Amino acid sequence: MKLIQKSGLRRKEFEFLNNGELIVKEKRFLKTTEFSVNIEHIGTKKHIESHSRTGLKIVASFFFLIAFSSWIAPFFEEKSEISENILLAISGLFIFGLGVSCFYAPLNNFLTLHGGQVNIQFFLDSPSRQKVEDFADRIIKISKEKIKKKYTRIDPDIPEDVFMQQLHWLLNNDYINEQEYAEKKNDYKISKLTR
């Protein structure tokens, strides 16, 4: 399972290995970071932070207004020199470029997996919001299954209070439901009696 993301000059690459490890590579303009995380240590709660483009559109429209007025201004002046007109046209192009950059500037929209020992942050819109959410959901599902399998294993050598604490923790954190809780509790008691 692999996800490659790009946002501006930043690039993130997430690769899930079969041994339960997530490799994270992040490349920035001047810095490269690479680390691996055990899937059990990743949080299972999603936090989505997204920003609106409305403010950027308002700023861009002001830039466009200034650029167009700098191009139109020489036509309304009676005595205007060519050098002034060229300067106004060049400055208008520069300001127009700023307006265009407002429309294409990447927003800091993130999906963060938190609640574990390590928080993992994804760009929300790269390659698409649906692909990012699907990838995060698969990681959460695999993480929950692995933790559930690890802590619901029936072993009569584990003291009863420790096993019940594990089951309560799994139930409180939505790794198991009430029915699974009751089944595991009964299975543990039966294994203690048959031992």
mmCIF file with all atom_site columns, C-alpha atoms in Angstrom:
data_model
loop_
_atom_site.group_PDB
_atom_site.id
_atom_site.type_symbol
_atom_site.label_atom_id
_atom_site.label_alt_id
_atom_site.label_comp_id
_atom_site.label_asym_id
_atom_site.label_entity_id
_atom_site.label_seq_id
_atom_site.pdbx_PDB_ins_code
_atom_site.Cartn_x
_atom_site.Cartn_y
_atom_site.Cartn_z
_atom_site.occupancy
_atom_site.B_iso_or_equiv
_atom_site.pdbx_formal_charge
_atom_site.auth_seq_id
_atom_site.auth_comp_id
_atom_site.auth_asym_id
_atom_site.auth_atom_id
_atom_site.pdbx_PDB_model_num
ATOM 1   C CA . MET A 1 1   ? 0.000   0.000   0.000   1.00 0.00 ? 1   MET A CA 1
ATOM 2   C CA . LYS A 1 2   ? 1.535   3.304   -1.054  1.00 0.00 ? 2   LYS A CA 1
ATOM 3   C CA . LEU A 1 3   ? 0.461   6.947   -1.171  1.00 0.00 ? 3   LEU A CA 1
ATOM 4   C CA . ILE A 1 4   ? 2.463   9.745   -2.816  1.00 0.00 ? 4   ILE A CA 1
ATOM 5   C CA . GLN A 1 5   ? 1.492   13.357  -2.145  1.00 0.00 ? 5   GLN A CA 1
ATOM 6   C CA . LYS A 1 6   ? 2.698   16.714  -3.474  1.00 0.00 ? 6   LYS A CA 1
ATOM 7   C CA . SER A 1 7   ? 1.843   20.178  -2.220  1.00 0.00 ? 7   SER A CA 1
ATOM 8   C CA . GLY A 1 8   ? 3.854   23.103  -3.512  1.00 0.00 ? 8   GLY A CA 1
ATOM 9   C CA . LEU A 1 9   ? 7.534   22.268  -3.026  1.00 0.00 ? 9   LEU A CA 1
ATOM 10  C CA . ARG A 1 10  ? 6.756   19.554  -0.464  1.00 0.00 ? 10  ARG A CA 1
ATOM 11  C CA . ARG A 1 11  ? 6.412   15.864  -1.238  1.00 0.00 ? 11  ARG A CA 1
ATOM 12  C CA . LYS A 1 12  ? 5.310   13.089  1.116   1.00 0.00 ? 12  LYS A CA 1
ATOM 13  C CA . GLU A 1 13  ? 5.442   9.376   0.494   1.00 0.00 ? 13  GLU A CA 1
ATOM 14  C CA . PHE A 1 14  ? 3.756   6.794   2.719   1.00 0.00 ? 14  PHE A CA 1
ATOM 15  C CA . GLU A 1 15  ? 4.376   3.090   2.254   1.00 0.00 ? 15  GLU A CA 1
ATOM 16  C CA . PHE A 1 16  ? 2.783   0.388   4.374   1.00 0.00 ? 16  PHE A CA 1
ATOM 17  C CA . LEU A 1 17  ? 4.834   -2.790  4.653   1.00 0.00 ? 17  LEU A CA 1
ATOM 18  C CA . ASN A 1 18  ? 3.372   -6.232  5.394   1.00 0.00 ? 18  ASN A CA 1
ATOM 19  C CA . ASN A 1 19  ? 5.268   -6.503  8.672   1.00 0.00 ? 19  ASN A CA 1
ATOM 20  C CA . GLY A 1 20  ? 3.084   -3.767  10.182  1.00 0.00 ? 20  GLY A CA 1
ATOM 21  C CA . GLU A 1 21  ? 5.425   -0.862  9.566   1.00 0.00 ? 21  GLU A CA 1
ATOM 22  C CA . LEU A 1 22  ? 4.630   2.465   7.908   1.00 0.00 ? 22  LEU A CA 1
ATOM 23  C CA . ILE A 1 23  ? 7.533   4.183   6.128   1.00 0.00 ? 23  ILE A CA 1
ATOM 24  C CA . VAL A 1 24  ? 7.151   7.969   5.903   1.00 0.00 ? 24  VAL A CA 1
ATOM 25  C CA . LYS A 1 25  ? 9.368   10.059  3.606   1.00 0.00 ? 25  LYS A CA 1
ATOM 26  C CA . GLU A 1 26  ? 8.994   13.823  3.470   1.00 0.00 ? 26  GLU A CA 1
ATOM 27  C CA . LYS A 1 27  ? 10.968  16.007  1.078   1.00 0.00 ? 27  LYS A CA 1
ATOM 28  C CA . ARG A 1 28  ? 11.035  19.771  1.353   1.00 0.00 ? 28  ARG A CA 1
ATOM 29  C CA . PHE A 1 29  ? 13.036  22.361  -0.516  1.00 0.00 ? 29  PHE A CA 1
ATOM 30  C CA . LEU A 1 30  ? 16.015  22.194  1.869   1.00 0.00 ? 30  LEU A CA 1
ATOM 31  C CA . LYS A 1 31  ? 15.244  19.189  4.054   1.00 0.00 ? 31  LYS A CA 1
ATOM 32  C CA . THR A 1 32  ? 14.467  15.487  3.716   1.00 0.00 ? 32  THR A CA 1
ATOM 33  C CA . THR A 1 33  ? 13.016  13.403  6.551   1.00 0.00 ? 33  THR A CA 1
ATOM 34  C CA . GLU A 1 34  ? 12.502  9.657   6.606   1.00 0.00 ? 34  GLU A CA 1
ATOM 35  C CA . PHE A 1 35  ? 11.233  7.513   9.469   1.00 0.00 ? 35  PHE A CA 1
ATOM 36  C CA . SER A 1 36  ? 9.294   4.334   10.132  1.00 0.00 ? 36  SER A CA 1
ATOM 37  C CA . VAL A 1 37  ? 6.461   3.766   12.572  1.00 0.00 ? 37  VAL A CA 1
ATOM 38  C CA . ASN A 1 38  ? 4.987   0.558   13.919  1.00 0.00 ? 38  ASN A CA 1
ATOM 39  C CA . ILE A 1 39  ? 1.323   0.473   12.938  1.00 0.00 ? 39  ILE A CA 1
ATOM 40  C CA . GLU A 1 40  ? 0.332   -0.104  16.586  1.00 0.00 ? 40  GLU A CA 1
ATOM 41  C CA . HIS A 1 41  ? 1.762   3.284   17.593  1.00 0.00 ? 41  HIS A CA 1
ATOM 42  C CA . ILE A 1 42  ? -0.289  5.294   15.102  1.00 0.00 ? 42  ILE A CA 1
ATOM 43  C CA . GLY A 1 43  ? -3.381  7.045   16.390  1.00 0.00 ? 43  GLY A CA 1
ATOM 44  C CA . THR A 1 44  ? -6.795  5.872   15.234  1.00 0.00 ? 44  THR A CA 1
ATOM 45  C CA . LYS A 1 45  ? -8.669  9.163   15.461  1.00 0.00 ? 45  LYS A CA 1
ATOM 46  C CA . LYS A 1 46  ? -8.927  11.408  12.392  1.00 0.00 ? 46  LYS A CA 1
ATOM 47  C CA . HIS A 1 47  ? -8.702  15.184  12.539  1.00 0.00 ? 47  HIS A CA 1
ATOM 48  C CA . ILE A 1 48  ? -9.356  17.137  9.332   1.00 0.00 ? 48  ILE A CA 1
ATOM 49  C CA . GLU A 1 49  ? -8.208  20.738  9.051   1.00 0.00 ? 49  GLU A CA 1
ATOM 50  C CA . SER A 1 50  ? -9.168  22.590  5.895   1.00 0.00 ? 50  SER A CA 1
ATOM 51  C CA . HIS A 1 51  ? -9.085  26.233  4.918   1.00 0.00 ? 51  HIS A CA 1
ATOM 52  C CA . SER A 1 52  ? -11.297 28.218  2.585   1.00 0.00 ? 52  SER A CA 1
ATOM 53  C CA . ARG A 1 53  ? -10.062 29.886  -0.584  1.00 0.00 ? 53  ARG A CA 1
ATOM 54  C CA . THR A 1 54  ? -12.466 32.813  -0.157  1.00 0.00 ? 54  THR A CA 1
ATOM 55  C CA . GLY A 1 55  ? -9.865  35.094  1.438   1.00 0.00 ? 55  GLY A CA 1
ATOM 56  C CA . LEU A 1 56  ? -7.346  34.354  -1.309  1.00 0.00 ? 56  LEU A CA 1
ATOM 57  C CA . LYS A 1 57  ? -9.969  35.056  -3.977  1.00 0.00 ? 57  LYS A CA 1
ATOM 58  C CA . ILE A 1 58  ? -10.731 38.454  -2.418  1.00 0.00 ? 58  ILE A CA 1
ATOM 59  C CA . VAL A 1 59  ? -7.019  39.352  -2.287  1.00 0.00 ? 59  VAL A CA 1
ATOM 60  C CA . ALA A 1 60  ? -6.562  38.124  -5.876  1.00 0.00 ? 60  ALA A CA 1
ATOM 61  C CA . SER A 1 61  ? -9.468  40.251  -7.102  1.00 0.00 ? 61  SER A CA 1
ATOM 62  C CA . PHE A 1 62  ? -7.854  43.343  -5.520  1.00 0.00 ? 62  PHE A CA 1
ATOM 63  C CA . PHE A 1 63  ? -4.594  42.492  -7.312  1.00 0.00 ? 63  PHE A CA 1
ATOM 64  C CA . PHE A 1 64  ? -6.479  42.106  -10.617 1.00 0.00 ? 64  PHE A CA 1
ATOM 65  C CA . LEU A 1 65  ? -8.264  45.419  -10.064 1.00 0.00 ? 65  LEU A CA 1
ATOM 66  C CA . ILE A 1 66  ? -4.962  47.225  -9.427  1.00 0.00 ? 66  ILE A CA 1
ATOM 67  C CA . ALA A 1 67  ? -3.343  45.532  -12.462 1.00 0.00 ? 67  ALA A CA 1
ATOM 68  C CA . PHE A 1 68  ? -6.180  46.461  -14.815 1.00 0.00 ? 68  PHE A CA 1
ATOM 69  C CA . SER A 1 69  ? -6.268  50.034  -13.536 1.00 0.00 ? 69  SER A CA 1
ATOM 70  C CA . SER A 1 70  ? -2.511  50.353  -14.153 1.00 0.00 ? 70  SER A CA 1
ATOM 71  C CA . TRP A 1 71  ? -3.050  49.195  -17.744 1.00 0.00 ? 71  TRP A CA 1
ATOM 72  C CA . ILE A 1 72  ? -6.019  51.523  -18.328 1.00 0.00 ? 72  ILE A CA 1
ATOM 73  C CA . ALA A 1 73  ? -4.580  54.612  -16.575 1.00 0.00 ? 73  ALA A CA 1
ATOM 74  C CA . PRO A 1 74  ? -2.346  55.751  -19.498 1.00 0.00 ? 74  PRO A CA 1
ATOM 75  C CA . PHE A 1 75  ? -5.390  56.079  -21.777 1.00 0.00 ? 75  PHE A CA 1
ATOM 76  C CA . PHE A 1 76  ? -6.973  58.668  -19.492 1.00 0.00 ? 76  PHE A CA 1
ATOM 77  C CA . GLU A 1 77  ? -3.883  60.846  -19.106 1.00 0.00 ? 77  GLU A CA 1
ATOM 78  C CA . GLU A 1 78  ? -3.365  63.580  -21.653 1.00 0.00 ? 78  GLU A CA 1
ATOM 79  C CA . LYS A 1 79  ? 0.374   63.849  -21.367 1.00 0.00 ? 79  LYS A CA 1
ATOM 80  C CA . SER A 1 80  ? 1.987   60.581  -20.501 1.00 0.00 ? 80  SER A CA 1
ATOM 81  C CA . GLU A 1 81  ? 5.488   59.562  -21.380 1.00 0.00 ? 81  GLU A CA 1
ATOM 82  C CA . ILE A 1 82  ? 6.295   56.224  -22.932 1.00 0.00 ? 82  ILE A CA 1
ATOM 83  C CA . SER A 1 83  ? 8.627   55.271  -20.071 1.00 0.00 ? 83  SER A CA 1
ATOM 84  C CA . GLU A 1 84  ? 5.825   55.830  -17.540 1.00 0.00 ? 84  GLU A CA 1
ATOM 85  C CA . ASN A 1 85  ? 3.454   53.740  -19.638 1.00 0.00 ? 85  ASN A CA 1
ATOM 86  C CA . ILE A 1 86  ? 5.981   50.911  -19.888 1.00 0.00 ? 86  ILE A CA 1
ATOM 87  C CA . LEU A 1 87  ? 6.610   51.067  -16.136 1.00 0.00 ? 87  LEU A CA 1
ATOM 88  C CA . LEU A 1 88  ? 2.852   50.918  -15.454 1.00 0.00 ? 88  LEU A CA 1
ATOM 89  C CA . ALA A 1 89  ? 2.436   47.967  -17.848 1.00 0.00 ? 89  ALA A CA 1
ATOM 90  C CA . ILE A 1 90  ? 5.314   46.035  -16.237 1.00 0.00 ? 90  ILE A CA 1
ATOM 91  C CA . SER A 1 91  ? 4.085   46.726  -12.707 1.00 0.00 ? 91  SER A CA 1
ATOM 92  C CA . GLY A 1 92  ? 0.581   45.716  -13.840 1.00 0.00 ? 92  GLY A CA 1
ATOM 93  C CA . LEU A 1 93  ? 1.967   42.401  -15.121 1.00 0.00 ? 93  LEU A CA 1
ATOM 94  C CA . PHE A 1 94  ? 3.758   41.817  -11.819 1.00 0.00 ? 94  PHE A CA 1
ATOM 95  C CA . ILE A 1 95  ? 0.619   42.556  -9.794  1.00 0.00 ? 95  ILE A CA 1
ATOM 96  C CA . PHE A 1 96  ? -1.442  40.379  -12.165 1.00 0.00 ? 96  PHE A CA 1
ATOM 97  C CA . GLY A 1 97  ? 1.054   37.546  -11.521 1.00 0.00 ? 97  GLY A CA 1
ATOM 98  C CA . LEU A 1 98  ? 0.532   37.988  -7.775  1.00 0.00 ? 98  LEU A CA 1
ATOM 99  C CA . GLY A 1 99  ? -3.215  37.682  -8.315  1.00 0.00 ? 99  GLY A CA 1
ATOM 100 C CA . VAL A 1 100 ? -2.818  34.488  -10.330 1.00 0.00 ? 100 VAL A CA 1
ATOM 101 C CA . SER A 1 101 ? -0.511  33.028  -7.668  1.00 0.00 ? 101 SER A CA 1
ATOM 102 C CA . CYS A 1 102 ? -3.247  33.615  -5.078  1.00 0.00 ? 102 CYS A CA 1
ATOM 103 C CA . PHE A 1 103 ? -5.531  31.308  -7.047  1.00 0.00 ? 103 PHE A CA 1
ATOM 104 C CA . TYR A 1 104 ? -2.947  28.535  -7.362  1.00 0.00 ? 104 TYR A CA 1
ATOM 105 C CA . ALA A 1 105 ? -1.279  28.765  -3.951  1.00 0.00 ? 105 ALA A CA 1
ATOM 106 C CA . PRO A 1 106 ? -1.511  25.440  -2.106  1.00 0.00 ? 106 PRO A CA 1
ATOM 107 C CA . LEU A 1 107 ? -3.638  25.535  1.021   1.00 0.00 ? 107 LEU A CA 1
ATOM 108 C CA . ASN A 1 108 ? -2.541  23.866  4.234   1.00 0.00 ? 108 ASN A CA 1
ATOM 109 C CA . ASN A 1 109 ? -5.360  21.321  4.359   1.00 0.00 ? 109 ASN A CA 1
ATOM 110 C CA . PHE A 1 110 ? -4.392  18.330  6.477   1.00 0.00 ? 110 PHE A CA 1
ATOM 111 C CA . LEU A 1 111 ? -5.764  15.022  7.685   1.00 0.00 ? 111 LEU A CA 1
ATOM 112 C CA . THR A 1 112 ? -4.057  13.988  10.913  1.00 0.00 ? 112 THR A CA 1
ATOM 113 C CA . LEU A 1 113 ? -4.193  10.590  12.579  1.00 0.00 ? 113 LEU A CA 1
ATOM 114 C CA . HIS A 1 114 ? -3.798  11.229  16.296  1.00 0.00 ? 114 HIS A CA 1
ATOM 115 C CA . GLY A 1 115 ? -4.449  9.558   19.622  1.00 0.00 ? 115 GLY A CA 1
ATOM 116 C CA . GLY A 1 116 ? -1.488  7.177   19.526  1.00 0.00 ? 116 GLY A CA 1
ATOM 117 C CA . GLN A 1 117 ? 2.175   7.555   20.348  1.00 0.00 ? 117 GLN A CA 1
ATOM 118 C CA . VAL A 1 118 ? 2.831   9.050   16.902  1.00 0.00 ? 118 VAL A CA 1
ATOM 119 C CA . ASN A 1 119 ? 0.726   11.506  14.908  1.00 0.00 ? 119 ASN A CA 1
ATOM 120 C CA . ILE A 1 120 ? 0.764   11.105  11.128  1.00 0.00 ? 120 ILE A CA 1
ATOM 121 C CA . GLN A 1 121 ? -0.158  14.076  8.954   1.00 0.00 ? 121 GLN A CA 1
ATOM 122 C CA . PHE A 1 122 ? -1.355  13.814  5.329   1.00 0.00 ? 122 PHE A CA 1
ATOM 123 C CA . PHE A 1 123 ? -2.027  16.535  2.759   1.00 0.00 ? 123 PHE A CA 1
ATOM 124 C CA . LEU A 1 124 ? -5.805  16.383  2.459   1.00 0.00 ? 124 LEU A CA 1
ATOM 125 C CA . ASP A 1 125 ? -6.160  17.221  -1.249  1.00 0.00 ? 125 ASP A CA 1
ATOM 126 C CA . SER A 1 126 ? -3.228  15.354  -2.783  1.00 0.00 ? 126 SER A CA 1
ATOM 127 C CA . PRO A 1 127 ? -3.792  13.243  -4.905  1.00 0.00 ? 127 PRO A CA 1
ATOM 128 C CA . SER A 1 128 ? -7.476  13.543  -3.945  1.00 0.00 ? 128 SER A CA 1
ATOM 129 C CA . ARG A 1 129 ? -9.394  13.860  -0.702  1.00 0.00 ? 129 ARG A CA 1
ATOM 130 C CA . GLN A 1 130 ? -11.097 10.487  -1.250  1.00 0.00 ? 130 GLN A CA 1
ATOM 131 C CA . LYS A 1 131 ? -7.809  8.618   -1.828  1.00 0.00 ? 131 LYS A CA 1
ATOM 132 C CA . VAL A 1 132 ? -6.233  10.180  1.268   1.00 0.00 ? 132 VAL A CA 1
ATOM 133 C CA . GLU A 1 133 ? -9.224  9.319   3.454   1.00 0.00 ? 133 GLU A CA 1
ATOM 134 C CA . ASP A 1 134 ? -9.327  5.761   2.063   1.00 0.00 ? 134 ASP A CA 1
ATOM 135 C CA . PHE A 1 135 ? -5.605  5.293   2.787   1.00 0.00 ? 135 PHE A CA 1
ATOM 136 C CA . ALA A 1 136 ? -6.020  6.659   6.333   1.00 0.00 ? 136 ALA A CA 1
ATOM 137 C CA . ASP A 1 137 ? -9.067  4.440   6.916   1.00 0.00 ? 137 ASP A CA 1
ATOM 138 C CA . ARG A 1 138 ? -7.120  1.356   5.796   1.00 0.00 ? 138 ARG A CA 1
ATOM 139 C CA . ILE A 1 139 ? -4.270  2.226   8.169   1.00 0.00 ? 139 ILE A CA 1
ATOM 140 C CA . ILE A 1 140 ? -6.740  2.714   11.040  1.00 0.00 ? 140 ILE A CA 1
ATOM 141 C CA . LYS A 1 141 ? -8.461  -0.593  10.251  1.00 0.00 ? 141 LYS A CA 1
ATOM 142 C CA . ILE A 1 142 ? -5.187  -2.535  10.105  1.00 0.00 ? 142 ILE A CA 1
ATOM 143 C CA . SER A 1 143 ? -3.948  -0.869  13.295  1.00 0.00 ? 143 SER A CA 1
ATOM 144 C CA . LYS A 1 144 ? -7.155  -1.676  15.170  1.00 0.00 ? 144 LYS A CA 1
ATOM 145 C CA . GLU A 1 145 ? -7.108  -5.300  13.977  1.00 0.00 ? 145 GLU A CA 1
ATOM 146 C CA . LYS A 1 146 ? -3.500  -5.755  15.042  1.00 0.00 ? 146 LYS A CA 1
ATOM 147 C CA . ILE A 1 147 ? -4.062  -4.216  18.486  1.00 0.00 ? 147 ILE A CA 1
ATOM 148 C CA . LYS A 1 148 ? -7.292  -6.174  18.928  1.00 0.00 ? 148 LYS A CA 1
ATOM 149 C CA . LYS A 1 149 ? -5.554  -9.436  18.014  1.00 0.00 ? 149 LYS A CA 1
ATOM 150 C CA . LYS A 1 150 ? -2.657  -8.700  20.348  1.00 0.00 ? 150 LYS A CA 1
ATOM 151 C CA . TYR A 1 151 ? -4.698  -7.830  23.440  1.00 0.00 ? 151 TYR A CA 1
ATOM 152 C CA . THR A 1 152 ? -7.632  -10.254 23.079  1.00 0.00 ? 152 THR A CA 1
ATOM 153 C CA . ARG A 1 153 ? -5.439  -13.335 22.829  1.00 0.00 ? 153 ARG A CA 1
ATOM 154 C CA . ILE A 1 154 ? -6.664  -15.861 25.397  1.00 0.00 ? 154 ILE A CA 1
ATOM 155 C CA . ASP A 1 155 ? -3.799  -16.968 27.610  1.00 0.00 ? 155 ASP A CA 1
ATOM 156 C CA . PRO A 1 156 ? -4.656  -18.575 30.955  1.00 0.00 ? 156 PRO A CA 1
ATOM 157 C CA . ASP A 1 157 ? -1.235  -17.529 32.293  1.00 0.00 ? 157 ASP A CA 1
ATOM 158 C CA . ILE A 1 158 ? -2.252  -13.853 32.143  1.00 0.00 ? 158 ILE A CA 1
ATOM 159 C CA . PRO A 1 159 ? -3.757  -12.771 35.481  1.00 0.00 ? 159 PRO A CA 1
ATOM 160 C CA . GLU A 1 160 ? -7.504  -12.156 35.320  1.00 0.00 ? 160 GLU A CA 1
ATOM 161 C CA . ASP A 1 161 ? -7.308  -8.509  36.409  1.00 0.00 ? 161 ASP A CA 1
ATOM 162 C CA . VAL A 1 162 ? -4.712  -7.737  33.703  1.00 0.00 ? 162 VAL A CA 1
ATOM 163 C CA . PHE A 1 163 ? -6.813  -9.409  30.999  1.00 0.00 ? 163 PHE A CA 1
ATOM 164 C CA . MET A 1 164 ? -9.963  -7.591  32.134  1.00 0.00 ? 164 MET A CA 1
ATOM 165 C CA . GLN A 1 165 ? -8.093  -4.259  32.113  1.00 0.00 ? 165 GLN A CA 1
ATOM 166 C CA . GLN A 1 166 ? -7.004  -4.958  28.543  1.00 0.00 ? 166 GLN A CA 1
ATOM 167 C CA . LEU A 1 167 ? -10.576 -5.790  27.529  1.00 0.00 ? 167 LEU A CA 1
ATOM 168 C CA . HIS A 1 168 ? -11.906 -2.641  29.235  1.00 0.00 ? 168 HIS A CA 1
ATOM 169 C CA . TRP A 1 169 ? -9.289  -0.523  27.468  1.00 0.00 ? 169 TRP A CA 1
ATOM 170 C CA . LEU A 1 170 ? -10.190 -2.084  24.100  1.00 0.00 ? 170 LEU A CA 1
ATOM 171 C CA . LEU A 1 171 ? -13.899 -1.524  24.759  1.00 0.00 ? 171 LEU A CA 1
ATOM 172 C CA . ASN A 1 172 ? -13.428 2.090   25.901  1.00 0.00 ? 172 ASN A CA 1
ATOM 173 C CA . ASN A 1 173 ? -11.325 2.920   22.825  1.00 0.00 ? 173 ASN A CA 1
ATOM 174 C CA . ASP A 1 174 ? -13.770 1.285   20.371  1.00 0.00 ? 174 ASP A CA 1
ATOM 175 C CA . TYR A 1 175 ? -11.491 -1.568  19.342  1.00 0.00 ? 175 TYR A CA 1
ATOM 176 C CA . ILE A 1 176 ? -14.170 -4.090  20.345  1.00 0.00 ? 176 ILE A CA 1
ATOM 177 C CA . ASN A 1 177 ? -17.911 -3.845  20.922  1.00 0.00 ? 177 ASN A CA 1
ATOM 178 C CA . GLU A 1 178 ? -20.009 -5.060  23.875  1.00 0.00 ? 178 GLU A CA 1
ATOM 179 C CA . GLN A 1 179 ? -20.695 -8.432  22.258  1.00 0.00 ? 179 GLN A CA 1
ATOM 180 C CA . GLU A 1 180 ? -17.002 -9.133  21.582  1.00 0.00 ? 180 GLU A CA 1
ATOM 181 C CA . TYR A 1 181 ? -16.207 -8.003  25.114  1.00 0.00 ? 181 TYR A CA 1
ATOM 182 C CA . ALA A 1 182 ? -18.683 -10.509 26.596  1.00 0.00 ? 182 ALA A CA 1
ATOM 183 C CA . GLU A 1 183 ? -17.425 -13.312 24.308  1.00 0.00 ? 183 GLU A CA 1
ATOM 184 C CA . LYS A 1 184 ? -13.759 -12.737 25.185  1.00 0.00 ? 184 LYS A CA 1
ATOM 185 C CA . LYS A 1 185 ? -14.604 -12.500 28.880  1.00 0.00 ? 185 LYS A CA 1
ATOM 186 C CA . ASN A 1 186 ? -16.457 -15.842 28.738  1.00 0.00 ? 186 ASN A CA 1
ATOM 187 C CA . ASP A 1 187 ? -13.700 -17.464 26.646  1.00 0.00 ? 187 ASP A CA 1
ATOM 188 C CA . TYR A 1 188 ? -11.113 -16.388 29.206  1.00 0.00 ? 188 TYR A CA 1
ATOM 189 C CA . LYS A 1 189 ? -13.148 -17.785 32.120  1.00 0.00 ? 189 LYS A CA 1
ATOM 190 C CA . ILE A 1 190 ? -13.661 -21.081 30.262  1.00 0.00 ? 190 ILE A CA 1
ATOM 191 C CA . SER A 1 191 ? -9.928  -21.331 29.518  1.00 0.00 ? 191 SER A CA 1
ATOM 192 C CA . LYS A 1 192 ? -9.177  -20.751 33.217  1.00 0.00 ? 192 LYS A CA 1
ATOM 193 C CA . LEU A 1 193 ? -11.623 -23.507 34.229  1.00 0.00 ? 193 LEU A CA 1
ATOM 194 C CA . THR A 1 194 ? -10.327 -26.036 31.680  1.00 0.00 ? 194 THR A CA 1
ATOM 195 C CA . ARG A 1 195 ? -6.752  -25.481 32.665  1.00 0.00 ? 195 ARG A CA 1
#
